[in-house]
Amino acid sequence: MSVLEARSLVKTIGTGRALRTLLDGVSLSVGPGELVAVLGRSGSGKSTLLHLLGGLDHPDAGQISVAGEELTGRGRRRLPAIRMRHIGFVFQQFHLIDELTGAENVLLPTRLPGAPAGGARRAAELIERLGLEPVTAHRPHELSGGEQQRFALARALVNGPELILADEPTGSLDVENGDAVLGLLRDLPRRAVVIVTHEPDTAAIADRVLRLAGGQLLADGRGP
Amino acid sequence: MSAPRSALALALEGLRARRRRAVLSGLGIAVAAATLSVSVVIGYGLGTGFHRATAAAGLPDVIVRFDPQAAPRVAARIAALPDVARYALRLEVTNVGIGARGHQRGDAVAEVLDAPGTHQGYAVLSGHDLGDRGSDVLVEQGLASAWGLALGDPFYVDGLGPQRVVGFAEGPDDVGYPLGKPRFYLSRPAIDAQLGAQADPRVDLAEIWLRNPAYLSEVLVQARATSFGLHDIRFATRSGLRILIDQAAGIVIDLLVALSLIALMTAGVMLAVSARAEVQRRLGAIGVRRAVGATRAYLTVAHALEATLVALPAASLGVLLGGLATVAPAGRLETMLNEPAPRWALAGPLLLAWLAAVLIPSAGAAWPAWRAAGRPVARLLRGADVASSGAGATTRGGVPGSSPRLRGGLVALGARMVAARRARLAVTIATLGLSAAFVLLLLALASELSSLETDPGALGKRYALTAALPPSAAARVRRIPGVLAAAPRYEVQGADSFDLGETIDVIAYPGDHTTFEAPALVSGRRLRGGREAEVGAGLATALGLTEGSTLALALADGSELRLRVAGVVSSLDDDGRVAYIPASALLGPEPAAPSAIAVVLAPGADVSTVLAALTRLGAAPTPVSTAVGRGVPLVDVLRTILRAIAIVDGLVCLYALVQACALTVQERRPAVAVMRAGGGGVGAIVRLLAGAALAIVTPAAVIGVLLERGVLGPALSHLAESYATLPLGAGPAEILAVLAGLALVAAVAVVSVALDAAREPVIRGLAT
């Protein structure tokens, strides 16, 4: 059974003569343990697709389900709960909170209302697994880019989501740190991972590579 | 494009991009401008009211009241005085029945003018003055407003029948209706023309204008010396009247001025920090503009213009609304005080208030822009963040090898976020603390007014009743069940021998007067010897008396008493112009001094039983009136004003908290967006902002309570101590009310900002 199921997604932006169709009938299915990379140029609609898949934005048409839960048609109250339990986000800019240490940033989602129990234990395990123990008490500005992205990855994983959505996860990292982060994403057990990127090298680690162009999602055919 | 037009275009562009922020800033400016406007309308109106009234009415330098005498006799006495420029005589008839427009009163005061014409000590506001003929009356403006009288209306006067209202007048020698009794003016020649001339026309009031008011004291001394044949003389000087009127308005004006300063400071500071945050966020854009050649002055002007464009309509709206909301109640208060409304004289002060409300926000925006634009362009382009999360990183949240912890969760995170802007946090706390302190002060004052209105004991009066019985009846009264103590209470009017304009209410008891009246001792000690006096704080202030001074009392029969001041007490009676002396000292020169039996009731005594027993003794018992009993309408107006100030103060608090929460959310949009992307809903944002609000409100509440109890309350008590002891330290009930109010304001701010933040698409926050 797929963790992520998206069918016939349509998304337009602008109105009148400025109307632009970013996604035109996009469908995507990702199973557990599968890593899918979506390649595309800047402005091709990659991030928009990721936002739709994560319930951060609404499609004009089409349906999305994550871990068996339908996202489309859900109200604003229900969507956050689905995101909390089933979806983790990794951003290019990390978006760690300045006032919190690395460990506290990881713990933040566990303190949200309705978060699953056992967050502290899972956070400790993730910090250990991602090799962040020596820098748990450091604030974001005291961390390297790689360390910041690993903390951001731990934060995305701490509530045990089945789906990880990563938007240009190596875009702000050097090659070495970028590779390390990709390796971690590659080795996530039992999780469906979708990476959007414009870098073919990043996409190279994926089980399946799809190309987004002209609003259509096409098989790239360069997967392993 | 010219530089000014280009700067204007940049400012407009900034406004379009930040509409919500502009609206919030505009609201803050409008609140501050409205507060200023309220302060100006009330403060200026009351502060200058007496001056306007005396100028309009031509108030005499001295008003002399005495027992009714033949007018020619009084005229002869006045003619003997030096330096008299002119005078007017009238008969003041009390308890006159009147009726008009369906209203009736039986306690009106008819001012019968002996020779109507100019210089009667009142101003005719509309209609015309009285003449020698016709059934005409001039009605005091307060009465006319309360009864809805119009010129030409019939006005029924007991004994005269229907008269015609020919004008409305204000006489600043007394407060107006309903604060005072209803008053109207009649012409004696006109009455004589209607009813036939009296053989021996009498007068009981003389208004005297001097050629040189500097000689007032000398004239008063001379008046006392040549007043033989006139009885029960009481003098009222212009300065004495002014003190009386000003005391009512003084506290209100002080409060308003202080509050408007706080509101202005709040708005100014909040707008300045908001502008600074805005500039900080736009450092990159400022850097780019500097890099392509924009001057520092150009960028500063653009930011100032942006703030001015917000401030102009907001300040105009605020000043207009504040003015409109206050002009009517202020006018009512002024009418009660028999003072004309300032009308167009308000335009100048209101314009100044409007200018302040525009210039302060503009300057608050220009200054950080000027400072930011002066930084090196390279630094600006890096857009260095203002977050104070740099050096000094802590190990909070866990040490290597230990289980990670996030103490306090989202609430603590919110507190830490708001604390990251230390200067802003300090200013917001200070603002809120001051506002809370002022609300506490207002509540304490309102509570004090209530206790003065309902509890004579608040003034130190321990007797509950007086009975019109001779002193010898005291023993019989004491035997009535339920009576704890009874003694003759002598009360006469005296004057200071050195300054005859200062009338003094002289009260005397045989033995310890504190059994019956124990007004709080401000300084010195209680009476011990037979030649000592306790004087009211108002009298002590007026005459410069202190412990050990000599009080020289001129009594009505011309005799003089010299007493040593043992202590100064506070009393609201007669504005604190009272002297407590031993009965033995008074009865020597005035053995027939008027008296009544003062009765102290035993705890739990049945008042009706005691009243019935006193009536059986032939007395007409009278319950003790409270200090403000006669001035209930004034107290009501004061309460209304205090309530209005408290509401505005509450709005200031709300604005400060909303601004603090909104700025926190605005500056931390990515953090909030990440939290929402991770599953945080409105509840999570509420918790985050609750932490921010708690970090502000908790210290502010502590500061507010300490400030009120330690500084503001004692300071205002000190202001009022010349005529009363007002213990203005807030009690537990007031403190609880303010804490609840702060919690409510914080809740409103948190929920409104959280709902607003939750409406923003998550992806927009992530894109910041």
PDB file of N, CA and C in Angstrom, chain A residues 118-190:
ATOM      1  N   GLY A 118       6.182   9.979  23.972  1.00  0.00           N
ATOM      2  CA  GLY A 118       7.501   9.372  23.779  1.00  0.00           C
ATOM      3  C   GLY A 118       8.434  10.209  22.929  1.00  0.00           C
ATOM      4  N   GLY A 119       8.122  11.503  22.799  1.00  0.00           N
ATOM      5  CA  GLY A 119       8.922  12.386  21.957  1.00  0.00           C
ATOM      6  C   GLY A 119      10.354  12.528  22.428  1.00  0.00           C
ATOM      7  N   ALA A 120      10.560  12.644  23.733  1.00  0.00           N
ATOM      8  CA  ALA A 120      11.912  12.857  24.260  1.00  0.00           C
ATOM      9  C   ALA A 120      12.800  11.655  23.943  1.00  0.00           C
ATOM     10  N   ARG A 121      12.227  10.458  24.103  1.00  0.00           N
ATOM     11  CA  ARG A 121      13.009   9.252  23.822  1.00  0.00           C
ATOM     12  C   ARG A 121      13.391   9.193  22.337  1.00  0.00           C
ATOM     13  N   ARG A 122      12.401   9.472  21.505  1.00  0.00           N
ATOM     14  CA  ARG A 122      12.678   9.428  20.064  1.00  0.00           C
ATOM     15  C   ARG A 122      13.695  10.500  19.677  1.00  0.00           C
ATOM     16  N   ALA A 123      13.594  11.648  20.301  1.00  0.00           N
ATOM     17  CA  ALA A 123      14.541  12.725  19.994  1.00  0.00           C
ATOM     18  C   ALA A 123      15.954  12.304  20.359  1.00  0.00           C
ATOM     19  N   ALA A 124      16.083  11.677  21.533  1.00  0.00           N
ATOM     20  CA  ALA A 124      17.414  11.234  21.979  1.00  0.00           C
ATOM     21  C   ALA A 124      17.982  10.209  20.997  1.00  0.00           C
ATOM     22  N   GLU A 125      17.131   9.285  20.569  1.00  0.00           N
ATOM     23  CA  GLU A 125      17.586   8.256  19.620  1.00  0.00           C
ATOM     24  C   GLU A 125      18.022   8.889  18.300  1.00  0.00           C
ATOM     25  N   LEU A 126      17.227   9.832  17.810  1.00  0.00           N
ATOM     26  CA  LEU A 126      17.556  10.469  16.529  1.00  0.00           C
ATOM     27  C   LEU A 126      18.853  11.263  16.628  1.00  0.00           C
ATOM     28  N   ILE A 127      18.997  11.988  17.730  1.00  0.00           N
ATOM     29  CA  ILE A 127      20.212  12.795  17.912  1.00  0.00           C
ATOM     30  C   ILE A 127      21.437  11.891  17.910  1.00  0.00           C
ATOM     31  N   GLU A 128      21.279  10.750  18.579  1.00  0.00           N
ATOM     32  CA  GLU A 128      22.402   9.793  18.622  1.00  0.00           C
ATOM     33  C   GLU A 128      22.659   9.228  17.230  1.00  0.00           C
ATOM     34  N   ARG A 129      21.571   8.825  16.561  1.00  0.00           N
ATOM     35  CA  ARG A 129      21.717   8.195  15.243  1.00  0.00           C
ATOM     36  C   ARG A 129      22.308   9.149  14.203  1.00  0.00           C
ATOM     37  N   LEU A 130      21.955  10.434  14.332  1.00  0.00           N
ATOM     38  CA  LEU A 130      22.459  11.399  13.352  1.00  0.00           C
ATOM     39  C   LEU A 130      23.800  11.995  13.770  1.00  0.00           C
ATOM     40  N   GLY A 131      24.358  11.477  14.866  1.00  0.00           N
ATOM     41  CA  GLY A 131      25.695  11.910  15.293  1.00  0.00           C
ATOM     42  C   GLY A 131      25.733  13.335  15.800  1.00  0.00           C
ATOM     43  N   LEU A 132      24.655  13.768  16.438  1.00  0.00           N
ATOM     44  CA  LEU A 132      24.584  15.168  16.871  1.00  0.00           C
ATOM     45  C   LEU A 132      24.810  15.348  18.368  1.00  0.00           C
ATOM     46  N   GLU A 133      25.123  14.280  19.071  1.00  0.00           N
ATOM     47  CA  GLU A 133      25.249  14.361  20.529  1.00  0.00           C
ATOM     48  C   GLU A 133      26.215  15.442  21.011  1.00  0.00           C
ATOM     49  N   PRO A 134      27.380  15.575  20.355  1.00  0.00           N
ATOM     50  CA  PRO A 134      28.326  16.583  20.876  1.00  0.00           C
ATOM     51  C   PRO A 134      27.819  18.020  20.773  1.00  0.00           C
ATOM     52  N   VAL A 135      26.808  18.254  19.952  1.00  0.00           N
ATOM     53  CA  VAL A 135      26.388  19.655  19.743  1.00  0.00           C
ATOM     54  C   VAL A 135      24.921  19.890  20.120  1.00  0.00           C
ATOM     55  N   THR A 136      24.389  19.040  20.957  1.00  0.00           N
ATOM     56  CA  THR A 136      22.962  19.169  21.298  1.00  0.00           C
ATOM     57  C   THR A 136      22.647  20.512  21.945  1.00  0.00           C
ATOM     58  N   ALA A 137      23.603  21.038  22.752  1.00  0.00           N
ATOM     59  CA  ALA A 137      23.313  22.253  23.512  1.00  0.00           C
ATOM     60  C   ALA A 137      23.707  23.511  22.756  1.00  0.00           C
ATOM     61  N   HIS A 138      24.117  23.347  21.514  1.00  0.00           N
ATOM     62  CA  HIS A 138      24.530  24.529  20.758  1.00  0.00           C
ATOM     63  C   HIS A 138      23.331  25.205  20.113  1.00  0.00           C
ATOM     64  N   ARG A 139      23.414  26.524  20.030  1.00  0.00           N
ATOM     65  CA  ARG A 139      22.382  27.276  19.321  1.00  0.00           C
ATOM     66  C   ARG A 139      22.659  27.203  17.819  1.00  0.00           C
ATOM     67  N   PRO A 140      21.651  27.444  16.982  1.00  0.00           N
ATOM     68  CA  PRO A 140      21.821  27.297  15.534  1.00  0.00           C
ATOM     69  C   PRO A 140      23.037  28.046  14.969  1.00  0.00           C
ATOM     70  N   HIS A 141      23.273  29.268  15.474  1.00  0.00           N
ATOM     71  CA  HIS A 141      24.378  30.035  14.884  1.00  0.00           C
ATOM     72  C   HIS A 141      25.746  29.457  15.259  1.00  0.00           C
ATOM     73  N   GLU A 142      25.734  28.508  16.175  1.00  0.00           N
ATOM     74  CA  GLU A 142      27.014  27.877  16.556  1.00  0.00           C
ATOM     75  C   GLU A 142      27.239  26.555  15.811  1.00  0.00           C
ATOM     76  N   LEU A 143      26.314  26.221  14.934  1.00  0.00           N
ATOM     77  CA  LEU A 143      26.383  24.936  14.228  1.00  0.00           C
ATOM     78  C   LEU A 143      26.795  25.142  12.779  1.00  0.00           C
ATOM     79  N   SER A 144      27.411  24.106  12.203  1.00  0.00           N
ATOM     80  CA  SER A 144      27.722  24.160  10.768  1.00  0.00           C
ATOM     81  C   SER A 144      26.425  23.933   9.994  1.00  0.00           C
ATOM     82  N   GLY A 145      26.469  24.214   8.687  1.00  0.00           N
ATOM     83  CA  GLY A 145      25.279  24.011   7.856  1.00  0.00           C
ATOM     84  C   GLY A 145      24.813  22.564   7.894  1.00  0.00           C
ATOM     85  N   GLY A 146      25.770  21.642   7.834  1.00  0.00           N
ATOM     86  CA  GLY A 146      25.423  20.221   7.847  1.00  0.00           C
ATOM     87  C   GLY A 146      24.752  19.830   9.145  1.00  0.00           C
ATOM     88  N   GLU A 147      25.329  20.355  10.240  1.00  0.00           N
ATOM     89  CA  GLU A 147      24.735  20.041  11.553  1.00  0.00           C
ATOM     90  C   GLU A 147      23.321  20.618  11.656  1.00  0.00           C
ATOM     91  N   GLN A 148      23.174  21.827  11.157  1.00  0.00           N
ATOM     92  CA  GLN A 148      21.836  22.434  11.208  1.00  0.00           C
ATOM     93  C   GLN A 148      20.830  21.596  10.417  1.00  0.00           C
ATOM     94  N   GLN A 149      21.254  21.120   9.233  1.00  0.00           N
ATOM     95  CA  GLN A 149      20.302  20.353   8.427  1.00  0.00           C
ATOM     96  C   GLN A 149      20.019  18.991   9.064  1.00  0.00           C
ATOM     97  N   ARG A 150      20.988  18.441   9.764  1.00  0.00           N
ATOM     98  CA  ARG A 150      20.735  17.165  10.441  1.00  0.00           C
ATOM     99  C   ARG A 150      19.760  17.355  11.608  1.00  0.00           C
ATOM    100  N   PHE A 151      19.928  18.494  12.327  1.00  0.00           N
ATOM    101  CA  PHE A 151      18.944  18.787  13.377  1.00  0.00           C
ATOM    102  C   PHE A 151      17.557  18.977  12.757  1.00  0.00           C
ATOM    103  N   ALA A 152      17.525  19.669  11.600  1.00  0.00           N
ATOM    104  CA  ALA A 152      16.230  19.894  10.938  1.00  0.00           C
ATOM    105  C   ALA A 152      15.631  18.550  10.518  1.00  0.00           C
ATOM    106  N   LEU A 153      16.499  17.614  10.079  1.00  0.00           N
ATOM    107  CA  LEU A 153      16.016  16.285   9.684  1.00  0.00           C
ATOM    108  C   LEU A 153      15.478  15.530  10.917  1.00  0.00           C
ATOM    109  N   ALA A 154      16.232  15.640  12.012  1.00  0.00           N
ATOM    110  CA  ALA A 154      15.762  15.000  13.250  1.00  0.00           C
ATOM    111  C   ALA A 154      14.416  15.578  13.676  1.00  0.00           C
ATOM    112  N   ARG A 155      14.268  16.894  13.536  1.00  0.00           N
ATOM    113  CA  ARG A 155      12.997  17.544  13.879  1.00  0.00           C
ATOM    114  C   ARG A 155      11.858  17.003  13.002  1.00  0.00           C
ATOM    115  N   ALA A 156      12.175  16.778  11.710  1.00  0.00           N
ATOM    116  CA  ALA A 156      11.147  16.270  10.791  1.00  0.00           C
ATOM    117  C   ALA A 156      10.739  14.844  11.143  1.00  0.00           C
ATOM    118  N   LEU A 157      11.678  14.099  11.753  1.00  0.00           N
ATOM    119  CA  LEU A 157      11.425  12.682  12.015  1.00  0.00           C
ATOM    120  C   LEU A 157      10.881  12.393  13.415  1.00  0.00           C
ATOM    121  N   VAL A 158      10.949  13.388  14.283  1.00  0.00           N
ATOM    122  CA  VAL A 158      10.786  13.088  15.709  1.00  0.00           C
ATOM    123  C   VAL A 158       9.380  12.576  16.064  1.00  0.00           C
ATOM    124  N   ASN A 159       8.364  12.954  15.310  1.00  0.00           N
ATOM    125  CA  ASN A 159       7.020  12.442  15.614  1.00  0.00           C
ATOM    126  C   ASN A 159       6.694  11.165  14.836  1.00  0.00           C
ATOM    127  N   GLY A 160       7.735  10.593  14.200  1.00  0.00           N
ATOM    128  CA  GLY A 160       7.572   9.311  13.513  1.00  0.00           C
ATOM    129  C   GLY A 160       6.674   9.341  12.290  1.00  0.00           C
ATOM    130  N   PRO A 161       6.842  10.310  11.370  1.00  0.00           N
ATOM    131  CA  PRO A 161       5.967  10.379  10.201  1.00  0.00           C
ATOM    132  C   PRO A 161       6.314   9.293   9.179  1.00  0.00           C
ATOM    133  N   GLU A 162       5.306   8.903   8.410  1.00  0.00           N
ATOM    134  CA  GLU A 162       5.560   7.909   7.345  1.00  0.00           C
ATOM    135  C   GLU A 162       6.101   8.576   6.093  1.00  0.00           C
ATOM    136  N   LEU A 163       5.851   9.882   5.934  1.00  0.00           N
ATOM    137  CA  LEU A 163       6.257  10.580   4.714  1.00  0.00           C
ATOM    138  C   LEU A 163       7.182  11.747   5.051  1.00  0.00           C
ATOM    139  N   ILE A 164       8.336  11.796   4.355  1.00  0.00           N
ATOM    140  CA  ILE A 164       9.253  12.926   4.521  1.00  0.00           C
ATOM    141  C   ILE A 164       9.280  13.694   3.205  1.00  0.00           C
ATOM    142  N   LEU A 165       9.046  15.002   3.301  1.00  0.00           N
ATOM    143  CA  LEU A 165       9.085  15.859   2.122  1.00  0.00           C
ATOM    144  C   LEU A 165      10.264  16.814   2.282  1.00  0.00           C
ATOM    145  N   ALA A 166      11.185  16.757   1.340  1.00  0.00           N
ATOM    146  CA  ALA A 166      12.406  17.564   1.456  1.00  0.00           C
ATOM    147  C   ALA A 166      12.505  18.511   0.268  1.00  0.00           C
ATOM    148  N   ASP A 167      12.584  19.797   0.582  1.00  0.00           N
ATOM    149  CA  ASP A 167      12.641  20.830  -0.464  1.00  0.00           C
ATOM    150  C   ASP A 167      14.077  21.332  -0.580  1.00  0.00           C
ATOM    151  N   GLU A 168      14.758  20.920  -1.671  1.00  0.00           N
ATOM    152  CA  GLU A 168      16.165  21.295  -1.892  1.00  0.00           C
ATOM    153  C   GLU A 168      16.989  21.098  -0.625  1.00  0.00           C
ATOM    154  N   PRO A 169      17.021  19.916  -0.071  1.00  0.00           N
ATOM    155  CA  PRO A 169      17.650  19.726   1.250  1.00  0.00           C
ATOM    156  C   PRO A 169      19.155  19.996   1.263  1.00  0.00           C
ATOM    157  N   THR A 170      19.772  19.982   0.086  1.00  0.00           N
ATOM    158  CA  THR A 170      21.223  20.222   0.069  1.00  0.00           C
ATOM    159  C   THR A 170      21.549  21.582  -0.540  1.00  0.00           C
ATOM    160  N   GLY A 171      20.526  22.373  -0.789  1.00  0.00           N
ATOM    161  CA  GLY A 171      20.720  23.637  -1.504  1.00  0.00           C
ATOM    162  C   GLY A 171      21.611  24.618  -0.769  1.00  0.00           C
ATOM    163  N   SER A 172      21.677  24.522   0.558  1.00  0.00           N
ATOM    164  CA  SER A 172      22.487  25.475   1.319  1.00  0.00           C
ATOM    165  C   SER A 172      23.735  24.807   1.893  1.00  0.00           C
ATOM    166  N   LEU A 173      24.058  23.627   1.369  1.00  0.00           N
ATOM    167  CA  LEU A 173      25.194  22.885   1.951  1.00  0.00           C
ATOM    168  C   LEU A 173      26.297  22.682   0.933  1.00  0.00           C
ATOM    169  N   ASP A 174      27.518  22.514   1.448  1.00  0.00           N
ATOM    170  CA  ASP A 174      28.613  22.159   0.531  1.00  0.00           C
ATOM    171  C   ASP A 174      28.449  20.691   0.138  1.00  0.00           C
ATOM    172  N   VAL A 175      29.281  20.245  -0.765  1.00  0.00           N
ATOM    173  CA  VAL A 175      29.121  18.895  -1.334  1.00  0.00           C
ATOM    174  C   VAL A 175      29.206  17.819  -0.250  1.00  0.00           C
ATOM    175  N   GLU A 176      30.199  17.977   0.629  1.00  0.00           N
ATOM    176  CA  GLU A 176      30.419  16.955   1.655  1.00  0.00           C
ATOM    177  C   GLU A 176      29.221  16.829   2.596  1.00  0.00           C
ATOM    178  N   ASN A 177      28.783  18.002   3.099  1.00  0.00           N
ATOM    179  CA  ASN A 177      27.633  17.968   4.000  1.00  0.00           C
ATOM    180  C   ASN A 177      26.367  17.544   3.277  1.00  0.00           C
ATOM    181  N   GLY A 178      26.261  17.989   2.007  1.00  0.00           N
ATOM    182  CA  GLY A 178      25.092  17.603   1.210  1.00  0.00           C
ATOM    183  C   GLY A 178      25.013  16.100   1.054  1.00  0.00           C
ATOM    184  N   ASP A 179      26.125  15.490   0.771  1.00  0.00           N
ATOM    185  CA  ASP A 179      26.156  14.027   0.605  1.00  0.00           C
ATOM    186  C   ASP A 179      25.754  13.329   1.901  1.00  0.00           C
ATOM    187  N   ALA A 180      26.256  13.867   2.999  1.00  0.00           N
ATOM    188  CA  ALA A 180      25.945  13.238   4.290  1.00  0.00           C
ATOM    189  C   ALA A 180      24.444  13.275   4.551  1.00  0.00           C
ATOM    190  N   VAL A 181      23.824  14.418   4.274  1.00  0.00           N
ATOM    191  CA  VAL A 181      22.387  14.551   4.505  1.00  0.00           C
ATOM    192  C   VAL A 181      21.609  13.622   3.582  1.00  0.00           C
ATOM    193  N   LEU A 182      22.033  13.575   2.314  1.00  0.00           N
ATOM    194  CA  LEU A 182      21.344  12.687   1.370  1.00  0.00           C
ATOM    195  C   LEU A 182      21.460  11.231   1.807  1.00  0.00           C
ATOM    196  N   GLY A 183      22.621  10.881   2.341  1.00  0.00           N
ATOM    197  CA  GLY A 183      22.821   9.523   2.835  1.00  0.00           C
ATOM    198  C   GLY A 183      21.834   9.190   3.936  1.00  0.00           C
ATOM    199  N   LEU A 184      21.613  10.161   4.804  1.00  0.00           N
ATOM    200  CA  LEU A 184      20.656   9.941   5.890  1.00  0.00           C
ATOM    201  C   LEU A 184      19.240   9.758   5.347  1.00  0.00           C
ATOM    202  N   LEU A 185      18.884  10.580   4.373  1.00  0.00           N
ATOM    203  CA  LEU A 185      17.544  10.464   3.784  1.00  0.00           C
ATOM    204  C   LEU A 185      17.384   9.115   3.084  1.00  0.00           C
ATOM    205  N   ARG A 186      18.476   8.681   2.471  1.00  0.00           N
ATOM    206  CA  ARG A 186      18.471   7.424   1.733  1.00  0.00           C
ATOM    207  C   ARG A 186      18.237   6.238   2.679  1.00  0.00           C
ATOM    208  N   ASP A 187      18.784   6.384   3.882  1.00  0.00           N
ATOM    209  CA  ASP A 187      18.761   5.231   4.795  1.00  0.00           C
ATOM    210  C   ASP A 187      17.584   5.251   5.766  1.00  0.00           C
ATOM    211  N   LEU A 188      16.629   6.127   5.547  1.00  0.00           N
ATOM    212  CA  LEU A 188      15.501   6.155   6.478  1.00  0.00           C
ATOM    213  C   LEU A 188      14.655   4.897   6.285  1.00  0.00           C
ATOM    214  N   PRO A 189      14.517   4.078   7.300  1.00  0.00           N
ATOM    215  CA  PRO A 189      13.786   2.831   7.123  1.00  0.00           C
ATOM    216  C   PRO A 189      12.265   3.039   7.101  1.00  0.00           C
ATOM    217  N   ARG A 190      11.600   2.344   6.271  1.00  0.00           N
ATOM    218  CA  ARG A 190      10.134   2.250   6.193  1.00  0.00           C
ATOM    219  C   ARG A 190       9.449   3.589   5.929  1.00  0.00           C
TER     220      ARG A 190
END
